[in-house]
């Protein structure tokens, strides 16, 4: 069986998203012209970029069950991008992160509108409230897109429990992440657990299961997909940790060293913390988490991290998890044609060059 | 046919909510003990009070279709309280409202935990992020409670489109409300439209439709329920406007004159604005919207409002909408037994003493 190419798939997914967003943005206008910016803001946020990782993994889960999805099934998979939009928009509010994918984040866009149009009251609160509600709307729209995808009832009913579980795990993982930022001690173990929920499960394992459930995949297939998806998801998150410190703003869409300014408690930094000498520790925590780091200070933190060997440890862990994930593709439950489709996704999730 | 009594219904609804919340709070603990406060916070928020208006209207819609719901259907209806919890929790974050139902709001509870347990970072941001995520979780859980209610597939598939529409309208109405607070000119017309979406549709019409859809109600019934529910919902919101200014904190669970401190742009205040003399206007806007109003200043604003005749106008409008709503109960599509159940709900929604 010949599956679609990743680039073609992305085009199709984008097409379905574009159609949905334009139709439902129009419906908002029927309620009130004041909702125009809501539809435009959310549509641009979603359509301007994004790798469509979750729909691609859902596609992988579907084809692993031995079937080729039609238009309706692809629409159902594309709905995961709206869920992800909710997560990102709320994340940016919670982190007070002003940039997303190289552009102002949603709360910043609405804050700027408030200033430009000389509204009354606090521009900051207006931006924040708008982003909370647009995130909520994205969550509701993701459900609506799934429900109105025209997949047949059996597929929908089979996918709903996985979909609900995925969304609970997403919110749980997000909370654990927020909670971790408030802790005073470091724990690589806790950070790895968060990586498992936020990325292992939500980004990879559950989208695979969601796709497989749409295709009524067997319990054996579900286990095989977990064995493939969980280590890959952790590797994905560890790569994200490295990009948050060493990444090129062109690739990440965030300012250089963003996680360092934010003081983000990642597995990488937990490894750094374990390895520091008392002198290095003092230098490190003098700068780490300060919102106004200069370029030189970011460089200083980076060199402490490199000298600690933590990034090498993370690279080794990524390599280990990646090979675990690739071996899981040998499972009987996954056809060799499906495995062939899935192998480049491993590359994509752990290298993040695409 | 003899329908359940409102008080018995509330007990049953609360029982279903308690069972769901306790089961799923336990499941969160399996992910991490750090999620204990999430389950506890959300459960207490929902179970400690609330009139269960939306499930009651869903029940009304169901019995209007001529059927008596079983346990599964009541569970499906009870799920609306979780959706409402999302709306309230996010609302309190957006308004920076520290009290809800006479207790600290969710973001305040988590802010206090941060302080008490000496977490690192900003307690305020931690409280806010926690509340955003707990609101998101409530939205996901409401869906999960509906999906796992054990109603049969035909009922679920019939209710899903109404449910999605209701949730889109909720978010749209909330956005229009936030947006309105930023406008510099007053418009009773715009404020009425917001009342229509936030309360007319979301609180009353859509829950009625949701219940009727669960019972596979006819198109005629849906229209009759709109004719009943829309004016009632507007009347409900107008009563809320009055309570926000004149209400007893014992009844509202909010500090006296809360809407005056917040400077909330309600239909009531739009009517006040239309009626003020230049001298009154100066006195009014000198105080209106100031967060630190003394008791005497609240009293001063109240007497300007009373003197303007705006509250009498609102009472007249409530009376007019209420009688419109009661007349709609005469429709052929609504049985006289169902109408008998629905009449006290009108009282409850527009008097708000219960």
XYZ file of C-alpha atoms in Angstrom:
708
model
C 0.000 0.000 0.000
C 1.333 3.448 -0.848
C 0.672 6.094 1.756
C 0.601 9.820 1.219
C 3.815 11.856 1.345
C 4.292 13.977 4.466
C 4.318 17.232 2.504
C 1.139 16.355 0.625
C -0.496 15.364 3.880
C 0.392 18.701 5.420
C -1.190 20.440 2.443
C -4.374 18.437 2.849
C -4.494 19.042 6.591
C -3.975 22.762 6.040
C -6.743 22.774 3.456
C -9.195 21.202 5.887
C -8.182 23.629 8.625
C -8.547 26.584 6.262
C -12.056 25.512 5.210
C -13.178 24.926 8.782
C -11.711 28.164 10.104
C -13.140 30.272 7.336
C -16.624 28.760 7.649
C -16.782 29.129 11.419
C -15.192 32.578 11.461
C -18.046 33.641 9.169
C -20.533 32.149 11.593
C -19.034 34.232 14.403
C -19.631 37.334 12.295
C -23.320 36.458 12.183
C -23.321 36.817 15.981
C -21.487 40.147 15.958
C -19.002 42.075 13.792
C -16.968 42.556 17.008
C -16.004 38.880 16.695
C -14.103 39.431 13.446
C -10.746 39.730 15.207
C -11.412 36.479 17.071
C -11.836 34.483 13.870
C -8.978 36.249 12.111
C -6.652 35.958 15.108
C -7.233 32.255 15.601
C -7.098 31.464 11.871
C -3.802 33.275 11.368
C -2.348 31.712 14.476
C -3.107 28.245 13.146
C -2.513 28.699 9.439
C 0.664 30.792 9.468
C 2.903 27.939 10.598
C 3.143 24.684 12.505
C 4.486 21.271 11.612
C 1.114 19.471 12.020
C 2.893 16.835 14.091
C -0.225 15.591 15.899
C -2.352 15.051 12.778
C 0.666 13.362 11.148
C 0.979 10.947 14.065
C -2.781 10.342 13.961
C -2.381 9.498 10.280
C 0.440 7.123 11.206
C -1.819 5.405 13.758
C -4.540 5.057 11.151
C -2.321 3.557 8.462
C -0.683 1.315 11.050
C -4.142 -0.217 11.442
C -3.845 -1.109 7.765
C -6.190 1.458 6.251
C -5.846 4.592 4.168
C -7.920 7.486 5.544
C -10.386 9.374 3.382
C -11.184 13.089 3.520
C -13.459 12.820 6.550
C -10.852 10.981 8.593
C -8.207 13.550 7.693
C -10.561 16.294 8.834
C -10.983 14.503 12.148
C -7.192 14.292 12.508
C -6.686 17.927 11.546
C -8.911 18.905 14.494
C -5.962 18.114 16.789
C -4.308 21.316 15.575
C -7.126 23.330 17.144
C -6.586 21.570 20.454
C -2.896 22.350 20.183
C -3.744 26.000 19.454
C -5.664 26.122 22.743
C -2.657 24.707 24.581
C -0.207 27.161 22.990
C -2.403 30.244 23.395
C -3.062 29.510 27.070
C 0.597 28.610 27.567
C 1.694 31.994 26.293
C -0.714 33.755 28.671
C 0.523 31.694 31.608
C 4.198 32.293 30.746
C 3.627 35.913 29.728
C 5.411 34.916 26.554
C 5.136 37.688 23.987
C 6.326 35.777 20.942
C 5.118 32.599 19.309
C 6.418 31.227 16.028
C 8.315 34.491 15.488
C 5.187 36.659 15.800
C 3.361 38.392 18.659
C 1.377 35.880 20.684
C -2.412 36.151 20.783
C -2.586 38.072 24.068
C -0.033 40.558 22.705
C -2.006 41.023 19.472
C -5.169 41.864 21.419
C -3.260 44.049 23.858
C -1.919 45.998 20.872
C -5.422 46.338 19.419
C -6.611 47.776 22.736
C -3.832 50.378 22.639
C -4.232 51.184 18.940
C -8.000 51.560 19.109
C -7.802 53.514 22.367
C -10.148 51.237 24.282
C -10.804 52.037 27.917
C -9.396 50.025 30.826
C -6.258 47.922 30.995
C -4.816 46.833 27.642
C -2.916 44.036 29.343
C -6.017 42.554 30.958
C -7.942 42.888 27.701
C -5.205 41.004 25.854
C -5.098 38.302 28.462
C -8.873 37.851 28.666
C -9.115 37.704 24.875
C -6.440 35.027 24.717
C -8.071 32.949 27.465
C -11.379 33.016 25.562
C -9.806 32.408 22.149
C -7.990 29.423 23.639
C -11.299 28.170 25.034
C -12.909 28.667 21.646
C -10.082 26.731 19.973
C -10.763 23.832 22.353
C -14.479 23.910 21.543
C -13.792 24.263 17.829
C -11.452 21.264 17.894
C -14.347 19.229 19.211
C -16.702 20.735 16.653
C -14.281 19.952 13.825
C -14.044 16.346 14.988
C -17.821 16.058 15.337
C -18.577 17.659 11.987
C -15.827 15.803 10.100
C -18.422 13.432 8.584
C -16.575 10.328 9.785
C -19.012 7.519 10.349
C -20.537 6.989 13.780
C -18.586 3.842 14.608
C -15.289 5.661 14.022
C -16.407 8.666 16.067
C -17.555 6.573 19.004
C -14.332 4.600 18.950
C -12.188 7.764 18.914
C -14.030 9.765 21.595
C -12.633 7.948 24.677
C -9.037 8.271 23.437
C -9.686 11.910 22.565
C -11.025 12.656 26.050
C -8.161 10.851 27.729
C -5.659 12.787 25.619
C -7.202 16.088 26.629
C -7.236 15.230 30.334
C -3.569 14.198 30.097
C -2.736 17.428 28.305
C -4.239 19.560 31.068
C -2.680 17.374 33.771
C 0.742 17.614 32.099
C 0.411 21.369 31.729
C -0.499 21.725 35.395
C 2.444 19.578 36.489
C 4.696 21.789 34.388
C 3.358 24.986 35.988
C 3.617 23.359 39.409
C 7.200 22.253 38.780
C 8.224 25.844 38.016
C 7.230 26.691 41.592
C 9.340 23.985 43.257
C 12.575 24.878 45.037
C 14.407 21.604 44.564
C 15.427 20.106 41.249
C 14.339 16.674 40.117
C 15.255 15.127 36.786
C 12.757 12.391 37.608
C 9.830 14.788 37.967
C 10.918 16.703 34.864
C 11.001 13.435 32.909
C 7.507 12.582 34.108
C 6.233 15.923 32.860
C 7.969 15.273 29.540
C 6.172 11.937 29.452
C 2.728 13.482 29.931
C 3.100 16.698 28.006
C 4.950 15.249 25.063
C 5.218 11.483 25.260
C 1.513 11.012 25.682
C -0.145 14.164 24.431
C 2.031 14.898 21.406
C 2.764 11.420 20.143
C 1.251 8.368 21.837
C -2.327 9.692 22.043
C -2.447 11.080 18.508
C -1.236 7.649 17.319
C -3.963 5.992 19.412
C -6.520 8.508 18.201
C -5.734 7.621 14.576
C -5.709 3.903 15.325
C -9.038 4.203 17.182
C -10.543 5.998 14.165
C -9.525 2.922 12.169
C -10.789 0.556 14.894
C -7.259 -0.731 15.516
C -6.660 -3.749 17.755
C -5.428 -3.714 21.363
C -2.137 -5.192 20.134
C -1.696 -2.307 17.772
C -2.383 0.168 20.577
C 0.400 -1.388 22.676
C 2.814 -1.417 19.763
C 2.062 2.259 19.124
C 2.718 3.069 22.789
C 6.064 1.275 22.625
C 6.915 3.417 19.615
C 5.323 6.685 20.719
C 6.234 7.100 24.385
C 10.035 7.076 24.038
C 9.751 9.182 20.903
C 7.647 11.751 22.742
C 10.174 11.995 25.543
C 12.953 12.400 23.000
C 10.872 15.135 21.352
C 10.584 17.011 24.644
C 14.298 16.636 25.393
C 15.089 18.072 21.973
C 12.747 20.927 22.856
C 14.708 21.496 26.079
C 17.926 21.780 24.074
C 16.323 24.098 21.508
C 14.993 26.299 24.319
C 18.606 26.940 25.344
C 20.735 26.504 22.221
C 18.147 26.832 19.438
C 18.282 29.252 16.534
C 15.399 31.772 16.830
C 14.785 31.180 13.108
C 13.932 27.566 13.862
C 12.232 27.925 17.251
C 10.251 31.100 16.578
C 11.185 32.168 20.121
C 14.002 34.552 21.185
C 17.411 32.896 21.689
C 17.800 31.321 25.134
C 14.130 31.874 25.944
C 13.988 29.032 28.481
C 16.973 30.556 30.306
C 15.191 33.878 30.777
C 12.073 32.052 31.867
C 14.061 29.860 34.284
C 12.309 26.817 32.890
C 12.776 23.689 35.002
C 13.576 21.145 32.315
C 15.348 17.782 32.427
C 18.351 19.534 30.878
C 18.609 22.030 33.744
C 18.026 19.299 36.326
C 21.087 17.525 34.832
C 23.037 20.800 34.920
C 22.106 21.272 38.572
C 23.403 17.797 39.443
C 26.770 18.497 37.810
C 27.654 22.017 38.974
C 30.542 22.852 41.284
C 29.734 25.369 44.055
C 31.479 28.131 42.081
C 29.648 27.334 38.826
C 26.405 27.062 40.756
C 26.754 30.606 41.998
C 27.442 31.948 38.496
C 24.631 29.923 37.032
C 21.845 30.889 39.420
C 22.931 34.507 39.438
C 21.717 34.675 35.819
C 19.297 31.773 35.273
C 15.637 32.891 35.261
C 16.374 36.600 34.901
C 14.024 38.069 32.337
C 16.495 40.678 31.071
C 19.504 38.612 30.031
C 21.976 40.193 27.592
C 23.402 38.243 24.689
C 26.658 37.782 26.619
C 24.829 36.497 29.677
C 22.916 33.967 27.575
C 26.290 32.888 26.169
C 27.709 32.563 29.680
C 24.827 30.328 30.773
C 25.205 28.261 27.624
C 28.865 27.656 28.272
C 28.222 26.610 31.879
C 25.618 24.162 30.575
C 27.976 22.795 27.918
C 30.830 22.510 30.416
C 28.573 20.570 32.807
C 28.122 17.862 30.210
C 24.350 18.015 30.663
C 23.654 18.606 26.977
C 25.772 15.604 26.025
C 23.800 13.532 28.528
C 20.565 14.765 26.950
C 21.844 13.958 23.446
C 22.693 10.445 24.605
C 19.272 10.061 26.148
C 17.626 11.279 22.946
C 19.682 8.783 20.933
C 18.733 5.976 23.296
C 15.017 6.816 23.269
C 15.053 7.256 19.505
C 16.564 3.834 18.942
C 14.045 2.321 21.376
C 11.306 3.949 19.348
C 12.711 2.739 16.026
C 13.002 -0.840 17.321
C 9.339 -0.745 18.338
C 8.504 -0.325 14.636
C 9.526 -3.965 14.142
C 6.405 -5.121 16.050
C 4.158 -7.579 14.206
C 1.149 -5.328 14.754
C 2.745 -2.604 12.577
C 2.930 -3.427 8.872
C 6.231 -2.777 7.123
C 4.529 -0.237 4.855
C 3.278 1.679 7.901
C 6.705 1.461 9.535
C 8.177 2.972 6.395
C 5.839 5.952 6.721
C 6.636 6.326 10.415
C 10.419 6.259 10.256
C 10.828 9.812 8.871
C 8.482 11.076 11.611
C 11.045 9.925 14.166
C 13.640 12.049 12.446
C 11.243 14.980 12.301
C 10.323 14.807 15.986
C 13.827 14.378 17.324
C 15.864 16.514 14.950
C 13.291 19.264 14.479
C 14.943 20.616 11.370
C 11.792 20.214 9.248
C -47.068 12.296 34.134
C -45.466 13.338 37.429
C -42.073 14.898 37.105
C -39.412 15.120 39.765
C -39.436 17.959 42.297
C -36.766 20.618 41.780
C -35.108 19.919 45.124
C -34.959 16.176 44.504
C -33.551 16.828 41.079
C -30.807 19.010 42.506
C -29.919 16.205 44.923
C -29.692 13.727 42.081
C -27.624 16.093 39.943
C -25.279 16.716 42.862
C -24.962 12.991 43.433
C -23.920 12.402 39.828
C -21.452 15.286 39.982
C -19.989 13.974 43.238
C -19.498 10.489 41.797
C -17.903 11.787 38.618
C -15.623 14.256 40.402
C -14.453 11.761 42.963
C -13.725 9.071 40.360
C -11.815 11.374 38.053
C -9.961 13.159 40.859
C -8.668 9.719 41.853
C -7.561 9.110 38.283
C -5.576 12.352 38.379
C -3.772 11.053 41.462
C -2.641 8.038 39.459
C -0.813 10.480 37.188
C 0.800 12.401 40.060
C 0.138 13.233 43.730
C 0.811 16.872 42.765
C -2.602 16.838 41.051
C -4.458 16.321 44.325
C -5.183 20.015 44.725
C -6.560 20.176 41.195
C -9.190 17.530 41.865
C -10.013 18.868 45.306
C -10.179 22.485 44.130
C -12.476 21.767 41.231
C -14.688 19.396 43.225
C -15.177 21.864 46.067
C -15.802 24.674 43.643
C -18.610 22.728 42.010
C -20.099 20.904 44.986
C -20.092 23.667 47.598
C -22.909 25.625 45.995
C -24.712 26.496 42.788
C -28.339 26.402 41.756
C -27.848 23.820 38.974
C -29.895 26.053 36.664
C -28.531 24.639 33.431
C -29.165 20.975 34.255
C -32.637 21.966 35.503
C -33.422 23.652 32.193
C -32.043 20.648 30.334
C -34.409 18.486 32.371
C -37.248 20.851 31.439
C -36.381 20.475 27.753
C -36.340 16.711 28.118
C -39.712 16.462 29.862
C -41.161 18.990 27.414
C -40.445 16.347 24.766
C -42.793 14.130 26.755
C -40.296 11.812 28.393
C -38.935 11.242 31.886
C -35.130 10.981 31.944
C -33.340 8.058 33.529
C -30.069 8.146 35.449
C -27.883 8.253 32.344
C -29.740 11.226 30.919
C -29.479 13.088 34.224
C -25.751 12.444 34.240
C -25.530 13.925 30.749
C -27.444 16.998 31.948
C -25.314 17.361 35.087
C -22.247 17.680 32.840
C -23.374 21.240 32.054
C -22.262 22.249 35.557
C -18.684 21.401 34.624
C -18.916 23.615 31.558
C -20.279 26.374 33.757
C -17.385 25.852 36.182
C -14.965 26.483 33.308
C -16.795 29.707 32.447
C -16.810 30.952 36.061
C -13.200 30.028 36.825
C -11.902 31.717 33.673
C -14.222 34.670 34.292
C -12.717 35.239 37.720
C -9.199 35.188 36.275
C -10.170 37.657 33.560
C -11.910 39.997 36.020
C -9.289 39.496 38.739
C -12.268 38.692 40.938
C -11.075 37.300 44.250
C -14.387 35.977 45.547
C -16.866 33.521 44.117
C -19.909 32.236 45.953
C -18.617 33.832 49.153
C -15.260 32.027 49.002
C -11.870 32.711 47.467
C -11.944 32.084 43.722
C -9.772 29.309 42.262
C -6.884 31.545 41.232
C -6.824 33.019 44.760
C -6.820 29.562 46.360
C -3.797 28.517 44.300
C -2.088 31.848 44.857
C -2.500 31.300 48.609
C -1.094 27.771 48.328
C 1.954 29.178 46.559
C 2.504 31.655 49.400
C 1.796 29.163 52.186
C 4.042 26.448 50.763
C 6.776 28.977 49.934
C 7.002 28.010 46.267
C 9.452 29.930 44.121
C 8.416 32.506 41.515
C 5.317 34.680 41.378
C 2.379 33.491 43.488
C 0.006 35.557 41.385
C 1.111 33.979 38.113
C 0.985 30.522 39.668
C -2.591 31.142 40.839
C -3.614 32.436 37.458
C -1.993 29.631 35.480
C -3.545 27.036 37.776
C -6.994 28.551 37.294
C -6.608 28.705 33.513
C -5.699 25.013 33.439
C -8.347 23.951 35.945
C -10.934 25.800 33.845
C -9.638 23.966 30.767
C -9.854 20.694 32.637
C -13.441 21.475 33.688
C -14.314 22.001 30.022
C -12.741 18.683 29.061
C -14.343 16.915 32.011
C -17.775 18.251 31.063
C -17.330 16.563 27.706
C -16.061 13.400 29.355
C -19.042 13.333 31.741
C -21.419 13.679 28.792
C -19.604 10.983 26.808
C -19.388 8.553 29.710
C -22.959 9.164 30.921
C -24.079 5.864 29.340
C -26.883 7.530 27.369
C -27.564 5.597 24.212
C -25.791 6.493 20.989
C -28.821 8.018 19.275
C -29.324 10.439 22.171
C -25.637 11.362 22.260
C -25.435 11.992 18.529
C -28.555 14.096 18.660
C -27.257 16.213 21.567
C -23.700 16.808 20.302
C -24.500 19.527 17.699
C -26.566 21.539 20.220
C -23.846 21.075 22.805
C -21.165 22.362 20.429
C -23.294 25.312 19.378
C -23.934 26.199 23.020
C -20.236 26.175 23.797
C -19.342 28.348 20.804
C -22.051 30.818 21.826
C -20.752 30.840 25.384
C -17.234 31.771 24.300
C -18.568 34.314 21.789
C -20.787 35.908 24.451
C -17.904 36.020 26.925
C -15.666 37.683 24.360
C -18.324 40.273 23.500
C -18.631 41.018 27.210
C -14.875 41.515 27.617
C -14.831 43.605 24.459
C -17.720 45.753 25.657
C -15.816 46.625 28.838
C -13.202 48.263 26.619
C -15.628 50.486 24.688
C -15.826 54.192 25.427
C -19.436 54.793 24.436
C -22.451 53.226 26.100
C -24.977 51.157 24.231
C -27.994 49.515 25.828
C -28.496 47.699 22.537
C -25.055 46.086 22.585
C -25.425 45.240 26.280
C -28.757 43.555 25.531
C -27.171 41.537 22.776
C -24.499 40.301 25.159
C -27.236 39.414 27.655
C -28.908 37.471 24.874
C -25.816 35.402 24.110
C -24.340 34.966 27.552
C -27.591 34.294 29.331
C -30.505 34.025 26.945
C -28.844 31.405 24.834
C -26.128 29.843 26.946
C -27.916 29.700 30.312
C -31.441 28.916 29.248
C -32.296 28.351 25.590
C -29.428 25.984 24.806
C -29.765 23.864 27.956
C -33.481 23.501 27.063
C -32.506 22.498 23.523
C -29.817 20.182 24.838
C -32.390 18.359 26.991
C -34.909 18.268 24.164
C -32.249 16.946 21.758
C -31.380 14.183 24.246
C -35.068 13.212 24.041
C -35.095 13.584 20.243
C -37.573 16.478 20.476
C -39.251 17.864 17.344
C -38.344 21.069 15.502
C -41.632 22.569 16.732
C -40.629 21.880 20.293
C -37.241 23.520 19.722
C -38.962 26.710 18.501
C -41.380 26.705 21.414
C -38.481 26.307 23.833
C -36.678 29.252 22.200
C -39.788 31.403 22.569
C -39.822 30.483 26.248
C -36.086 30.496 26.941
C -34.717 33.559 25.158
C -36.786 36.231 26.959
C -36.327 34.360 30.220
C -32.568 34.320 29.772
C -32.485 38.046 29.125
C -34.623 38.623 32.209
C -32.187 36.432 34.153
C -29.247 38.571 33.043
C -31.073 41.829 33.854
C -31.798 40.497 37.354
C -28.097 39.723 37.593
C -27.310 43.335 36.642
C -29.547 44.552 39.483
C -28.044 42.087 41.962
C -24.536 43.188 40.957
C -25.430 46.692 42.186
C -28.119 46.264 44.848
C -27.726 42.595 45.806
C -27.163 41.244 49.280
C -23.694 39.634 49.478
C -25.361 36.735 51.303
C -27.362 35.992 48.171
C -24.842 36.900 45.462
C -21.719 35.484 47.096
C -19.906 38.589 45.833
C -19.069 41.768 47.796
C -21.830 44.414 47.837
C -21.786 46.633 44.759
C -19.199 44.442 43.043
C -20.220 45.485 39.524
C -19.807 49.149 40.533
C -16.196 48.598 41.577
C -15.574 46.644 38.416
C -17.243 49.334 36.286
C -19.238 46.641 34.526
C -20.980 47.837 31.379
C -24.415 46.343 31.863
C -27.811 47.235 30.403
C -28.620 48.824 33.765
C -25.686 51.216 33.571
C -26.387 51.978 29.909
C -29.883 53.078 31.034
C -28.343 55.129 33.850
C -25.999 56.796 31.382
C -28.919 57.775 29.143
C -30.748 59.433 32.050
C -28.044 61.373 33.865
C -27.912 65.160 34.054
C -24.450 66.679 33.480
C -24.038 67.205 37.255
C -25.070 63.649 38.137
C -22.846 62.360 35.368
C -19.817 63.954 36.935
C -20.600 62.495 40.360
C -21.339 59.116 38.882
C -18.215 58.655 36.766
C -15.996 60.058 39.497
C -16.779 56.878 41.461
C -18.000 54.245 38.991
C -15.338 51.639 38.187
C -13.015 52.546 41.061
C -11.799 49.375 42.692
C -11.562 50.866 46.191
C -15.078 52.169 46.825
C -16.106 52.753 50.440
C -19.505 51.688 51.718
C -20.703 55.311 51.510
C -19.505 55.662 47.943
C -21.328 52.472 46.937
C -24.428 53.986 48.571
C -23.925 57.231 46.651
C -23.724 55.379 43.331
C -26.780 53.336 44.248
C -28.823 56.449 44.960
C -27.787 58.071 41.666
C -28.887 54.882 39.886
C -32.208 54.798 41.751
C -32.809 58.474 41.111
C -32.153 57.968 37.386
C -35.083 55.569 37.219
C -32.881 53.006 35.444
C -33.612 50.247 37.934
C -37.358 50.788 37.534
C -36.885 50.537 33.777
C -34.981 47.274 34.248
C -37.699 45.905 36.570
C -40.305 46.732 33.935
C -38.236 45.044 31.267
C -37.817 41.969 33.458
C -41.591 41.867 34.057
C -42.264 42.199 30.326
C -39.768 39.484 29.355
C -41.030 37.206 32.117
C -44.623 37.470 30.964
C -43.493 36.844 27.368
C -41.726 33.742 28.578
C -44.718 32.511 30.583
C -47.056 32.995 27.595
C -44.743 30.866 25.486
C -45.507 27.970 27.826
C -49.002 27.860 26.275
C -47.544 26.526 23.006
C -49.048 23.260 21.740
C -45.624 21.674 21.540
C -45.236 21.942 25.344
C -47.493 19.605 27.355
C -49.370 21.117 30.279
C -47.531 18.790 32.670
C -44.187 20.054 31.355
C -45.404 23.658 31.573
C -46.271 23.049 35.193
C -42.700 21.955 35.885
C -41.292 24.934 34.020
C -43.308 27.705 35.655
C -41.368 27.704 38.966
C -38.111 27.828 37.011
C -39.195 31.204 35.654
C -39.595 32.432 39.192
C -36.231 30.999 40.143
C -34.374 32.571 37.236
C -35.900 36.023 37.556
C -36.278 36.411 41.315
C -33.090 34.596 42.257
C -34.109 34.097 45.834
C -33.744 30.314 45.646
